[in-house]
Amino acid sequence: MLPPGSVIGMIGGGQLGRMSAQAAARLGFLVHVFSPEPDGPAAQVAARTIIAAYDDLEALRSFAEAVDVITFEFENLPAASLALLESLKPVRPGAKILAISQDRLLEKQFLNDAGVATAPWAKVESLAELEAAVAELGLPAVLKTTRLGYDGKGQAMLRAPEDLAPAFEKLAPKPLVLEGFVDFAAEISVMVARGVDGTIVCFDAVENRHKHHILDLTIAPAPFGPEILEEAQSIARLIAETLALVGLLGVEMFVTSTGALVVNEIAPRPHNSGHWTMDACPCGQFEMHIRAVAGLPLPPAMRHSDAVMKNLIGPEDMALWPRVLATPGLIPHHYGKTEARPGRKMAHFNRLFPKGALPGEFGIEDALALAEKS
Ligand code: AMP
């Protein structure tokens, strides 16, 4: 258990690092950020920032020497960098978990080996292999890069045979993975944390709605019956246990039209779909993350309120900022980014509701008081 005054090393300087650093400060820790970007969201609130590339081993070494434990908000660190960090200080979650979550093929293989359902999938290295995979999985299907894809980038929907060759050409690096199309009723996610002592705590499953492939709204809890919600949590627990996770992990799942759960991907760090916990839980995802990596006890992932989280993305949403501030009941979280480029996550807000009083399907926009955009 790290005492107050200890230093937590954070790889990555974005908003997830910023909000982790804010939670760490409340627990009496200092955060050192390692980021290629000067003045990023995390650097603005961190005790110290090292600005260097993720493959700068010299800089990583002096970063590691100055901290007590290392964690991250950005998981695509080169393997050699991770190996160096692990030789110097505890890295939580560890390199094995990062390797799995960085690579969709390893991730799906790991999940299936653990008995967790995913979309049917096939590895694709050539156009001939893609044709064979489509013959097996059928159309529509989704072709994805195995690495570095996010927010719908690095993937293509295949609807007709003529879509195969252009999609195969366009997507890089190879190999790719073909996934059978999941006819989903909703996308949900669960945040799970596991402590150094093996304690596992799991936040409630939530529904995520996307706009232009980017998360727009999170609805907590997800509007499904207890069976589906509890199954989602047991899948998340099983993944955390099987990985021997120390830290926090997000599990994104599809609820199929028949009510089955299919895991899409895992992210071993705080997650945008966990931002609702900042205000609706006594111990939110960022504090839980810091507690887990610092060896502190993990309190129950209790939810005291229902919540809707709304992302504010790019200049269009940021035009609403004055209104967000003027609307009672909206809890704002700004990431400190100066330039609101299209598609860039700039801020979010949470709106809380008494437990059980989440507005129904058609009331959510009104409840956010953003129905008519100014
Ligand atoms: P991902 O980059 O894997 O998170 O995928 C981005 C989005 O594409 C998901 O949130 C889904 O809306 C959609 N998607 C991804 N994979 C599939 C699939 N196998 N079937 C249906 N929709 C998918």
XYZ file of C-alpha atoms and ligand atoms in Angstrom:
397
model
C 0.000 0.000 0.000
C 1.715 3.191 -1.169
C 1.694 5.957 1.468
C 0.500 9.486 0.680
C 3.291 11.445 -1.015
C 4.178 8.495 -3.260
C 4.544 9.137 -6.978
C 2.400 7.436 -9.591
C 3.848 7.361 -13.100
C 1.213 7.814 -15.796
C 1.979 6.885 -19.397
C -0.136 9.087 -21.654
C -1.199 12.690 -21.308
C -4.841 12.854 -22.395
C -8.071 13.422 -20.498
C -8.007 9.951 -18.914
C -4.619 10.793 -17.417
C -5.919 14.191 -16.307
C -8.891 12.755 -14.439
C -6.721 9.964 -12.951
C -4.256 12.603 -11.718
C -7.100 14.598 -10.154
C -8.287 11.470 -8.319
C -4.712 10.626 -7.286
C -4.249 14.094 -5.796
C -7.337 13.579 -3.629
C -5.668 10.469 -2.200
C -2.464 12.400 -1.481
C -0.399 11.044 -4.382
C 1.697 12.927 -6.911
C 1.417 12.037 -10.589
C 4.266 12.200 -13.078
C 3.040 12.110 -16.670
C 4.990 10.724 -19.614
C 3.624 12.114 -22.853
C 4.868 13.145 -26.289
C 2.522 16.127 -26.163
C 3.414 19.306 -24.216
C 0.610 21.033 -22.275
C -1.834 18.175 -22.751
C -4.856 17.659 -20.495
C -2.898 15.581 -17.949
C 0.227 17.762 -17.923
C -1.901 20.727 -16.825
C -2.770 19.034 -13.530
C 0.230 16.744 -12.956
C 3.076 17.377 -10.517
C 5.593 16.778 -13.302
C 5.577 15.889 -16.979
C 8.263 14.314 -19.130
C 7.755 15.209 -22.771
C 9.294 12.510 -24.945
C 8.372 9.896 -27.521
C 7.047 6.517 -26.358
C 10.126 4.812 -27.798
C 12.653 7.135 -26.104
C 14.216 4.578 -23.754
C 16.493 7.138 -22.110
C 13.534 9.327 -21.145
C 11.481 6.308 -20.035
C 14.328 5.236 -17.765
C 14.546 8.580 -15.953
C 10.727 8.673 -15.712
C 10.664 5.193 -14.128
C 13.464 6.062 -11.715
C 11.456 8.976 -10.311
C 8.164 7.126 -9.651
C 6.949 4.354 -7.304
C 4.527 2.558 -9.621
C 3.679 2.900 -13.315
C 0.282 2.812 -14.941
C -1.146 4.243 -18.136
C -4.086 5.844 -19.831
C -2.757 4.991 -23.291
C -2.049 1.342 -23.905
C -0.261 1.292 -27.253
C 3.239 1.462 -25.883
C 5.973 -0.313 -27.891
C 6.944 -3.711 -26.426
C 10.585 -2.677 -25.834
C 9.455 0.390 -23.850
C 7.194 -1.740 -21.676
C 9.919 -4.295 -21.075
C 12.265 -1.545 -19.902
C 9.641 -0.058 -17.566
C 8.825 -3.492 -16.107
C 12.513 -4.092 -15.370
C 12.598 -0.910 -13.272
C 9.269 -0.526 -11.443
C 5.939 -2.333 -10.976
C 3.795 -1.743 -14.088
C 0.072 -2.149 -13.396
C -1.687 -3.590 -15.361
C 1.269 -5.635 -16.615
C 2.777 -6.055 -20.072
C 0.938 -9.300 -20.813
C -2.447 -7.589 -20.484
C -1.270 -4.718 -22.676
C -0.051 -7.112 -25.351
C -3.459 -8.812 -25.420
C -5.486 -5.623 -25.563
C -3.221 -4.042 -28.217
C -3.911 -6.789 -30.703
C -7.426 -7.788 -31.730
C -6.309 -11.296 -32.714
C -4.624 -12.035 -29.370
C -7.599 -10.421 -27.628
C -10.200 -12.601 -29.345
C -8.112 -15.728 -28.860
C -7.687 -14.912 -25.172
C -11.419 -14.244 -24.728
C -12.494 -17.436 -26.507
C -9.936 -19.489 -24.530
C -11.428 -18.015 -21.334
C -14.878 -19.154 -22.492
C -16.095 -15.646 -23.382
C -18.174 -15.233 -26.550
C -16.992 -12.849 -29.282
C -18.222 -12.268 -32.828
C -17.063 -15.135 -35.067
C -13.703 -14.081 -36.499
C -10.878 -15.055 -38.821
C -7.336 -13.796 -39.330
C -6.831 -12.296 -42.803
C -3.405 -11.860 -44.414
C -4.277 -11.882 -48.102
C -7.232 -11.147 -50.363
C -7.625 -14.904 -50.911
C -7.870 -15.408 -47.137
C -10.428 -12.608 -46.947
C -12.546 -14.279 -49.641
C -12.337 -17.586 -47.782
C -13.251 -15.900 -44.475
C -16.248 -14.152 -46.052
C -17.382 -17.476 -47.542
C -17.357 -18.867 -44.002
C -18.708 -15.931 -41.957
C -21.037 -14.432 -44.575
C -21.930 -10.790 -45.299
C -22.313 -8.247 -43.850
C -19.036 -8.475 -41.954
C -16.571 -6.024 -40.438
C -12.915 -5.985 -41.506
C -10.576 -4.435 -38.911
C -6.904 -3.755 -38.414
C -5.557 -5.793 -35.516
C -3.723 -2.825 -33.997
C -4.291 0.886 -33.330
C -7.959 1.040 -34.298
C -10.271 3.261 -32.238
C -13.553 5.146 -32.596
C -14.359 3.250 -35.793
C -10.980 4.066 -37.380
C -9.124 1.161 -38.952
C -12.222 -0.731 -39.955
C -14.532 -1.214 -42.920
C -17.997 -2.659 -43.233
C -18.277 -5.263 -46.002
C -21.776 -5.455 -47.422
C -21.271 -6.854 -50.926
C -18.593 -8.987 -52.648
C -17.211 -5.908 -54.457
C -16.389 -4.287 -51.081
C -13.703 -6.881 -50.275
C -10.755 -5.838 -52.475
C -10.892 -2.050 -51.776
C -11.285 -2.611 -48.032
C -8.395 -5.079 -47.980
C -6.194 -2.607 -49.899
C -7.120 0.368 -47.720
C -6.653 -1.118 -44.250
C -3.133 -1.287 -42.866
C -1.056 -2.611 -41.242
C -1.799 -6.242 -42.064
C -2.773 -8.787 -40.798
C -6.435 -7.877 -40.498
C -9.262 -9.596 -38.700
C -12.670 -10.289 -40.227
C -15.572 -10.295 -37.799
C -19.028 -11.604 -38.484
C -21.603 -8.816 -38.172
C -23.333 -8.836 -34.790
C -27.003 -7.889 -35.030
C -27.012 -5.986 -31.774
C -29.862 -4.390 -29.841
C -27.468 -2.256 -27.801
C -23.847 -1.682 -26.913
C -23.026 -1.928 -23.236
C -19.886 -1.820 -21.132
C -18.676 -2.708 -17.677
C -15.727 -1.270 -15.754
C -14.019 -3.765 -13.463
C -11.097 -3.253 -11.065
C -8.883 -5.804 -9.357
C -6.589 -4.937 -6.482
C -3.125 -6.178 -5.560
C -4.799 -8.545 -3.024
C -7.084 -10.024 -5.696
C -10.268 -8.173 -4.640
C -12.505 -7.589 -7.660
C -15.104 -4.819 -7.827
C -17.372 -4.194 -10.745
C -19.374 -1.084 -11.662
C -22.878 -1.460 -13.048
C -23.301 -2.231 -16.738
C -24.202 0.820 -18.815
C -25.526 1.444 -22.305
C -23.380 3.383 -24.772
C -24.781 5.250 -27.750
C -22.488 6.486 -30.489
C -22.631 9.326 -33.016
C -20.326 9.112 -36.051
C -18.596 6.118 -34.382
C -17.709 8.187 -31.291
C -19.326 7.686 -27.892
C -22.092 10.252 -27.444
C -24.158 9.150 -24.444
C -23.741 6.667 -21.629
C -26.871 5.616 -19.776
C -26.333 4.169 -16.300
C -27.613 1.618 -15.579
C -28.197 0.030 -18.991
C -31.953 -0.418 -19.489
C -31.961 -4.235 -19.385
C -33.212 -6.785 -16.877
C -31.083 -8.052 -13.997
C -30.114 -11.271 -15.775
C -28.320 -9.482 -18.619
C -26.776 -6.886 -16.298
C -25.472 -9.524 -13.891
C -24.151 -11.680 -16.708
C -22.269 -8.664 -18.103
C -20.626 -8.174 -14.714
C -19.694 -11.833 -14.367
C -18.046 -11.744 -17.796
C -16.025 -8.688 -16.712
C -15.028 -10.397 -13.441
C -13.985 -13.538 -15.279
C -11.785 -11.492 -17.635
C -10.165 -9.590 -14.739
C -9.540 -12.829 -12.843
C -8.169 -14.739 -15.835
C -5.798 -11.877 -16.681
C -4.745 -11.539 -13.017
C -5.406 -7.839 -13.580
C -4.075 -5.244 -11.161
C -5.771 -2.020 -12.165
C -8.902 -1.085 -14.059
C -10.345 -2.584 -17.227
C -13.268 -1.692 -19.474
C -15.180 -4.428 -21.274
C -17.300 -3.422 -24.274
C -20.052 -5.830 -25.221
C -22.942 -6.151 -27.629
C -26.368 -7.248 -26.425
C -27.649 -9.215 -29.395
C -31.234 -9.095 -30.615
C -31.805 -12.398 -28.758
C -30.367 -11.067 -25.478
C -26.990 -12.825 -25.673
C -23.773 -11.025 -24.706
C -20.822 -10.852 -27.089
C -17.596 -9.096 -26.082
C -16.274 -6.594 -28.636
C -13.127 -5.368 -26.942
C -11.330 -4.780 -23.673
C -9.340 -1.722 -22.581
C -7.029 -2.041 -19.545
C -7.439 1.555 -18.322
C -10.122 4.095 -17.449
C -12.666 4.346 -20.240
C -14.931 7.041 -21.639
C -17.943 4.854 -20.854
C -16.936 4.937 -17.157
C -17.088 8.735 -16.790
C -20.581 8.546 -15.256
C -18.997 6.938 -12.170
C -17.201 10.199 -11.317
C -20.434 11.675 -9.980
C -22.810 8.725 -9.551
C -20.553 6.577 -7.352
C -18.800 7.408 -4.064
C -15.611 5.976 -5.590
C -15.525 6.570 -9.350
C -13.459 4.779 -11.982
C -10.450 7.120 -11.694
C -10.151 6.753 -7.934
C -10.682 2.986 -8.287
C -7.885 2.873 -10.882
C -5.467 4.759 -8.641
C -6.442 2.698 -5.572
C -5.846 -0.549 -7.483
C -2.417 0.409 -8.838
C -1.302 1.941 -5.519
C -2.279 -1.169 -3.538
C -5.042 0.593 -1.571
C -8.216 -1.235 -0.501
C -10.965 -1.247 -3.130
C -14.356 -0.095 -1.833
C -17.499 -1.567 -3.406
C -18.236 -0.079 -6.847
C -21.483 1.277 -5.434
C -23.806 3.478 -7.524
C -25.841 5.963 -5.470
C -27.634 7.529 -8.446
C -28.675 6.788 -11.982
C -26.825 8.914 -14.513
C -26.532 10.041 -18.095
C -23.089 11.051 -19.378
C -22.898 13.254 -22.475
C -19.664 13.721 -24.386
C -18.930 17.153 -25.832
C -17.070 16.610 -29.081
C -15.503 19.179 -31.398
C -16.513 22.808 -31.967
C -20.200 22.041 -32.461
C -20.696 20.523 -29.012
C -18.418 23.072 -27.359
C -20.742 25.808 -28.592
C -23.071 24.348 -25.930
C -20.562 24.850 -23.114
C -22.039 28.133 -21.780
C -25.418 26.433 -21.693
C -24.031 23.410 -19.918
C -22.644 25.741 -17.253
C -25.943 27.610 -16.981
C -28.122 24.511 -16.687
C -28.702 23.414 -13.098
C -27.926 19.755 -12.477
C -25.352 19.247 -15.212
C -21.932 18.392 -13.760
C -19.220 19.639 -16.142
C -15.794 18.095 -16.717
C -13.546 20.064 -19.104
C -10.342 18.502 -20.437
C -8.363 21.741 -20.857
C -7.756 21.327 -24.602
C -7.388 24.660 -26.336
C -8.376 23.725 -29.866
C -11.796 22.148 -30.511
C -11.068 20.211 -33.700
C -13.935 18.209 -35.218
C -14.211 14.767 -33.630
C -12.007 15.722 -30.668
C -13.287 14.876 -27.187
C -13.256 18.214 -25.346
C -15.374 17.704 -22.239
C -18.300 15.753 -20.862
C -21.020 16.303 -18.345
C -22.977 14.028 -16.061
C -26.579 14.409 -15.055
C -27.716 12.452 -12.026
C -31.175 11.059 -11.303
C -32.485 9.346 -8.179
C -31.913 5.589 -8.416
C -34.666 4.040 -10.514
C -35.778 7.411 -11.943
C -33.751 7.399 -15.152
C -35.936 8.938 -17.858
C -37.295 6.498 -20.424
C -36.246 6.000 -24.008
C -37.601 9.289 -25.376
C -36.921 11.463 -22.351
C -33.163 11.427 -22.287
C -32.421 14.382 -24.582
C -34.998 16.498 -22.749
C -33.605 15.427 -19.433
C -30.224 16.719 -20.527
C -31.899 20.048 -21.353
C -30.104 20.175 -24.663
C -33.095 19.305 -26.835
C -33.050 22.488 -28.892
C -29.448 23.285 -29.645
C -28.504 26.929 -29.359
P -14.600 -1.041 -32.412
O -13.545 -0.196 -33.038
O -14.294 -2.519 -32.457
O -14.977 -0.572 -31.035
O -15.916 -0.852 -33.292
C -16.531 0.416 -33.436
C -18.036 0.241 -33.615
O -18.318 -0.497 -34.814
C -18.689 -0.547 -32.495
O -18.971 0.295 -31.412
C -19.919 -1.085 -33.194
O -20.921 -0.089 -33.276
C -19.424 -1.361 -34.607
N -18.961 -2.771 -34.718
C -17.710 -3.203 -34.491
N -17.610 -4.540 -34.672
C -18.838 -4.969 -35.045
C -19.384 -6.262 -35.379
N -18.647 -7.371 -35.400
N -20.702 -6.302 -35.685
C -21.467 -5.188 -35.681
N -21.007 -3.960 -35.385
C -19.711 -3.827 -35.077
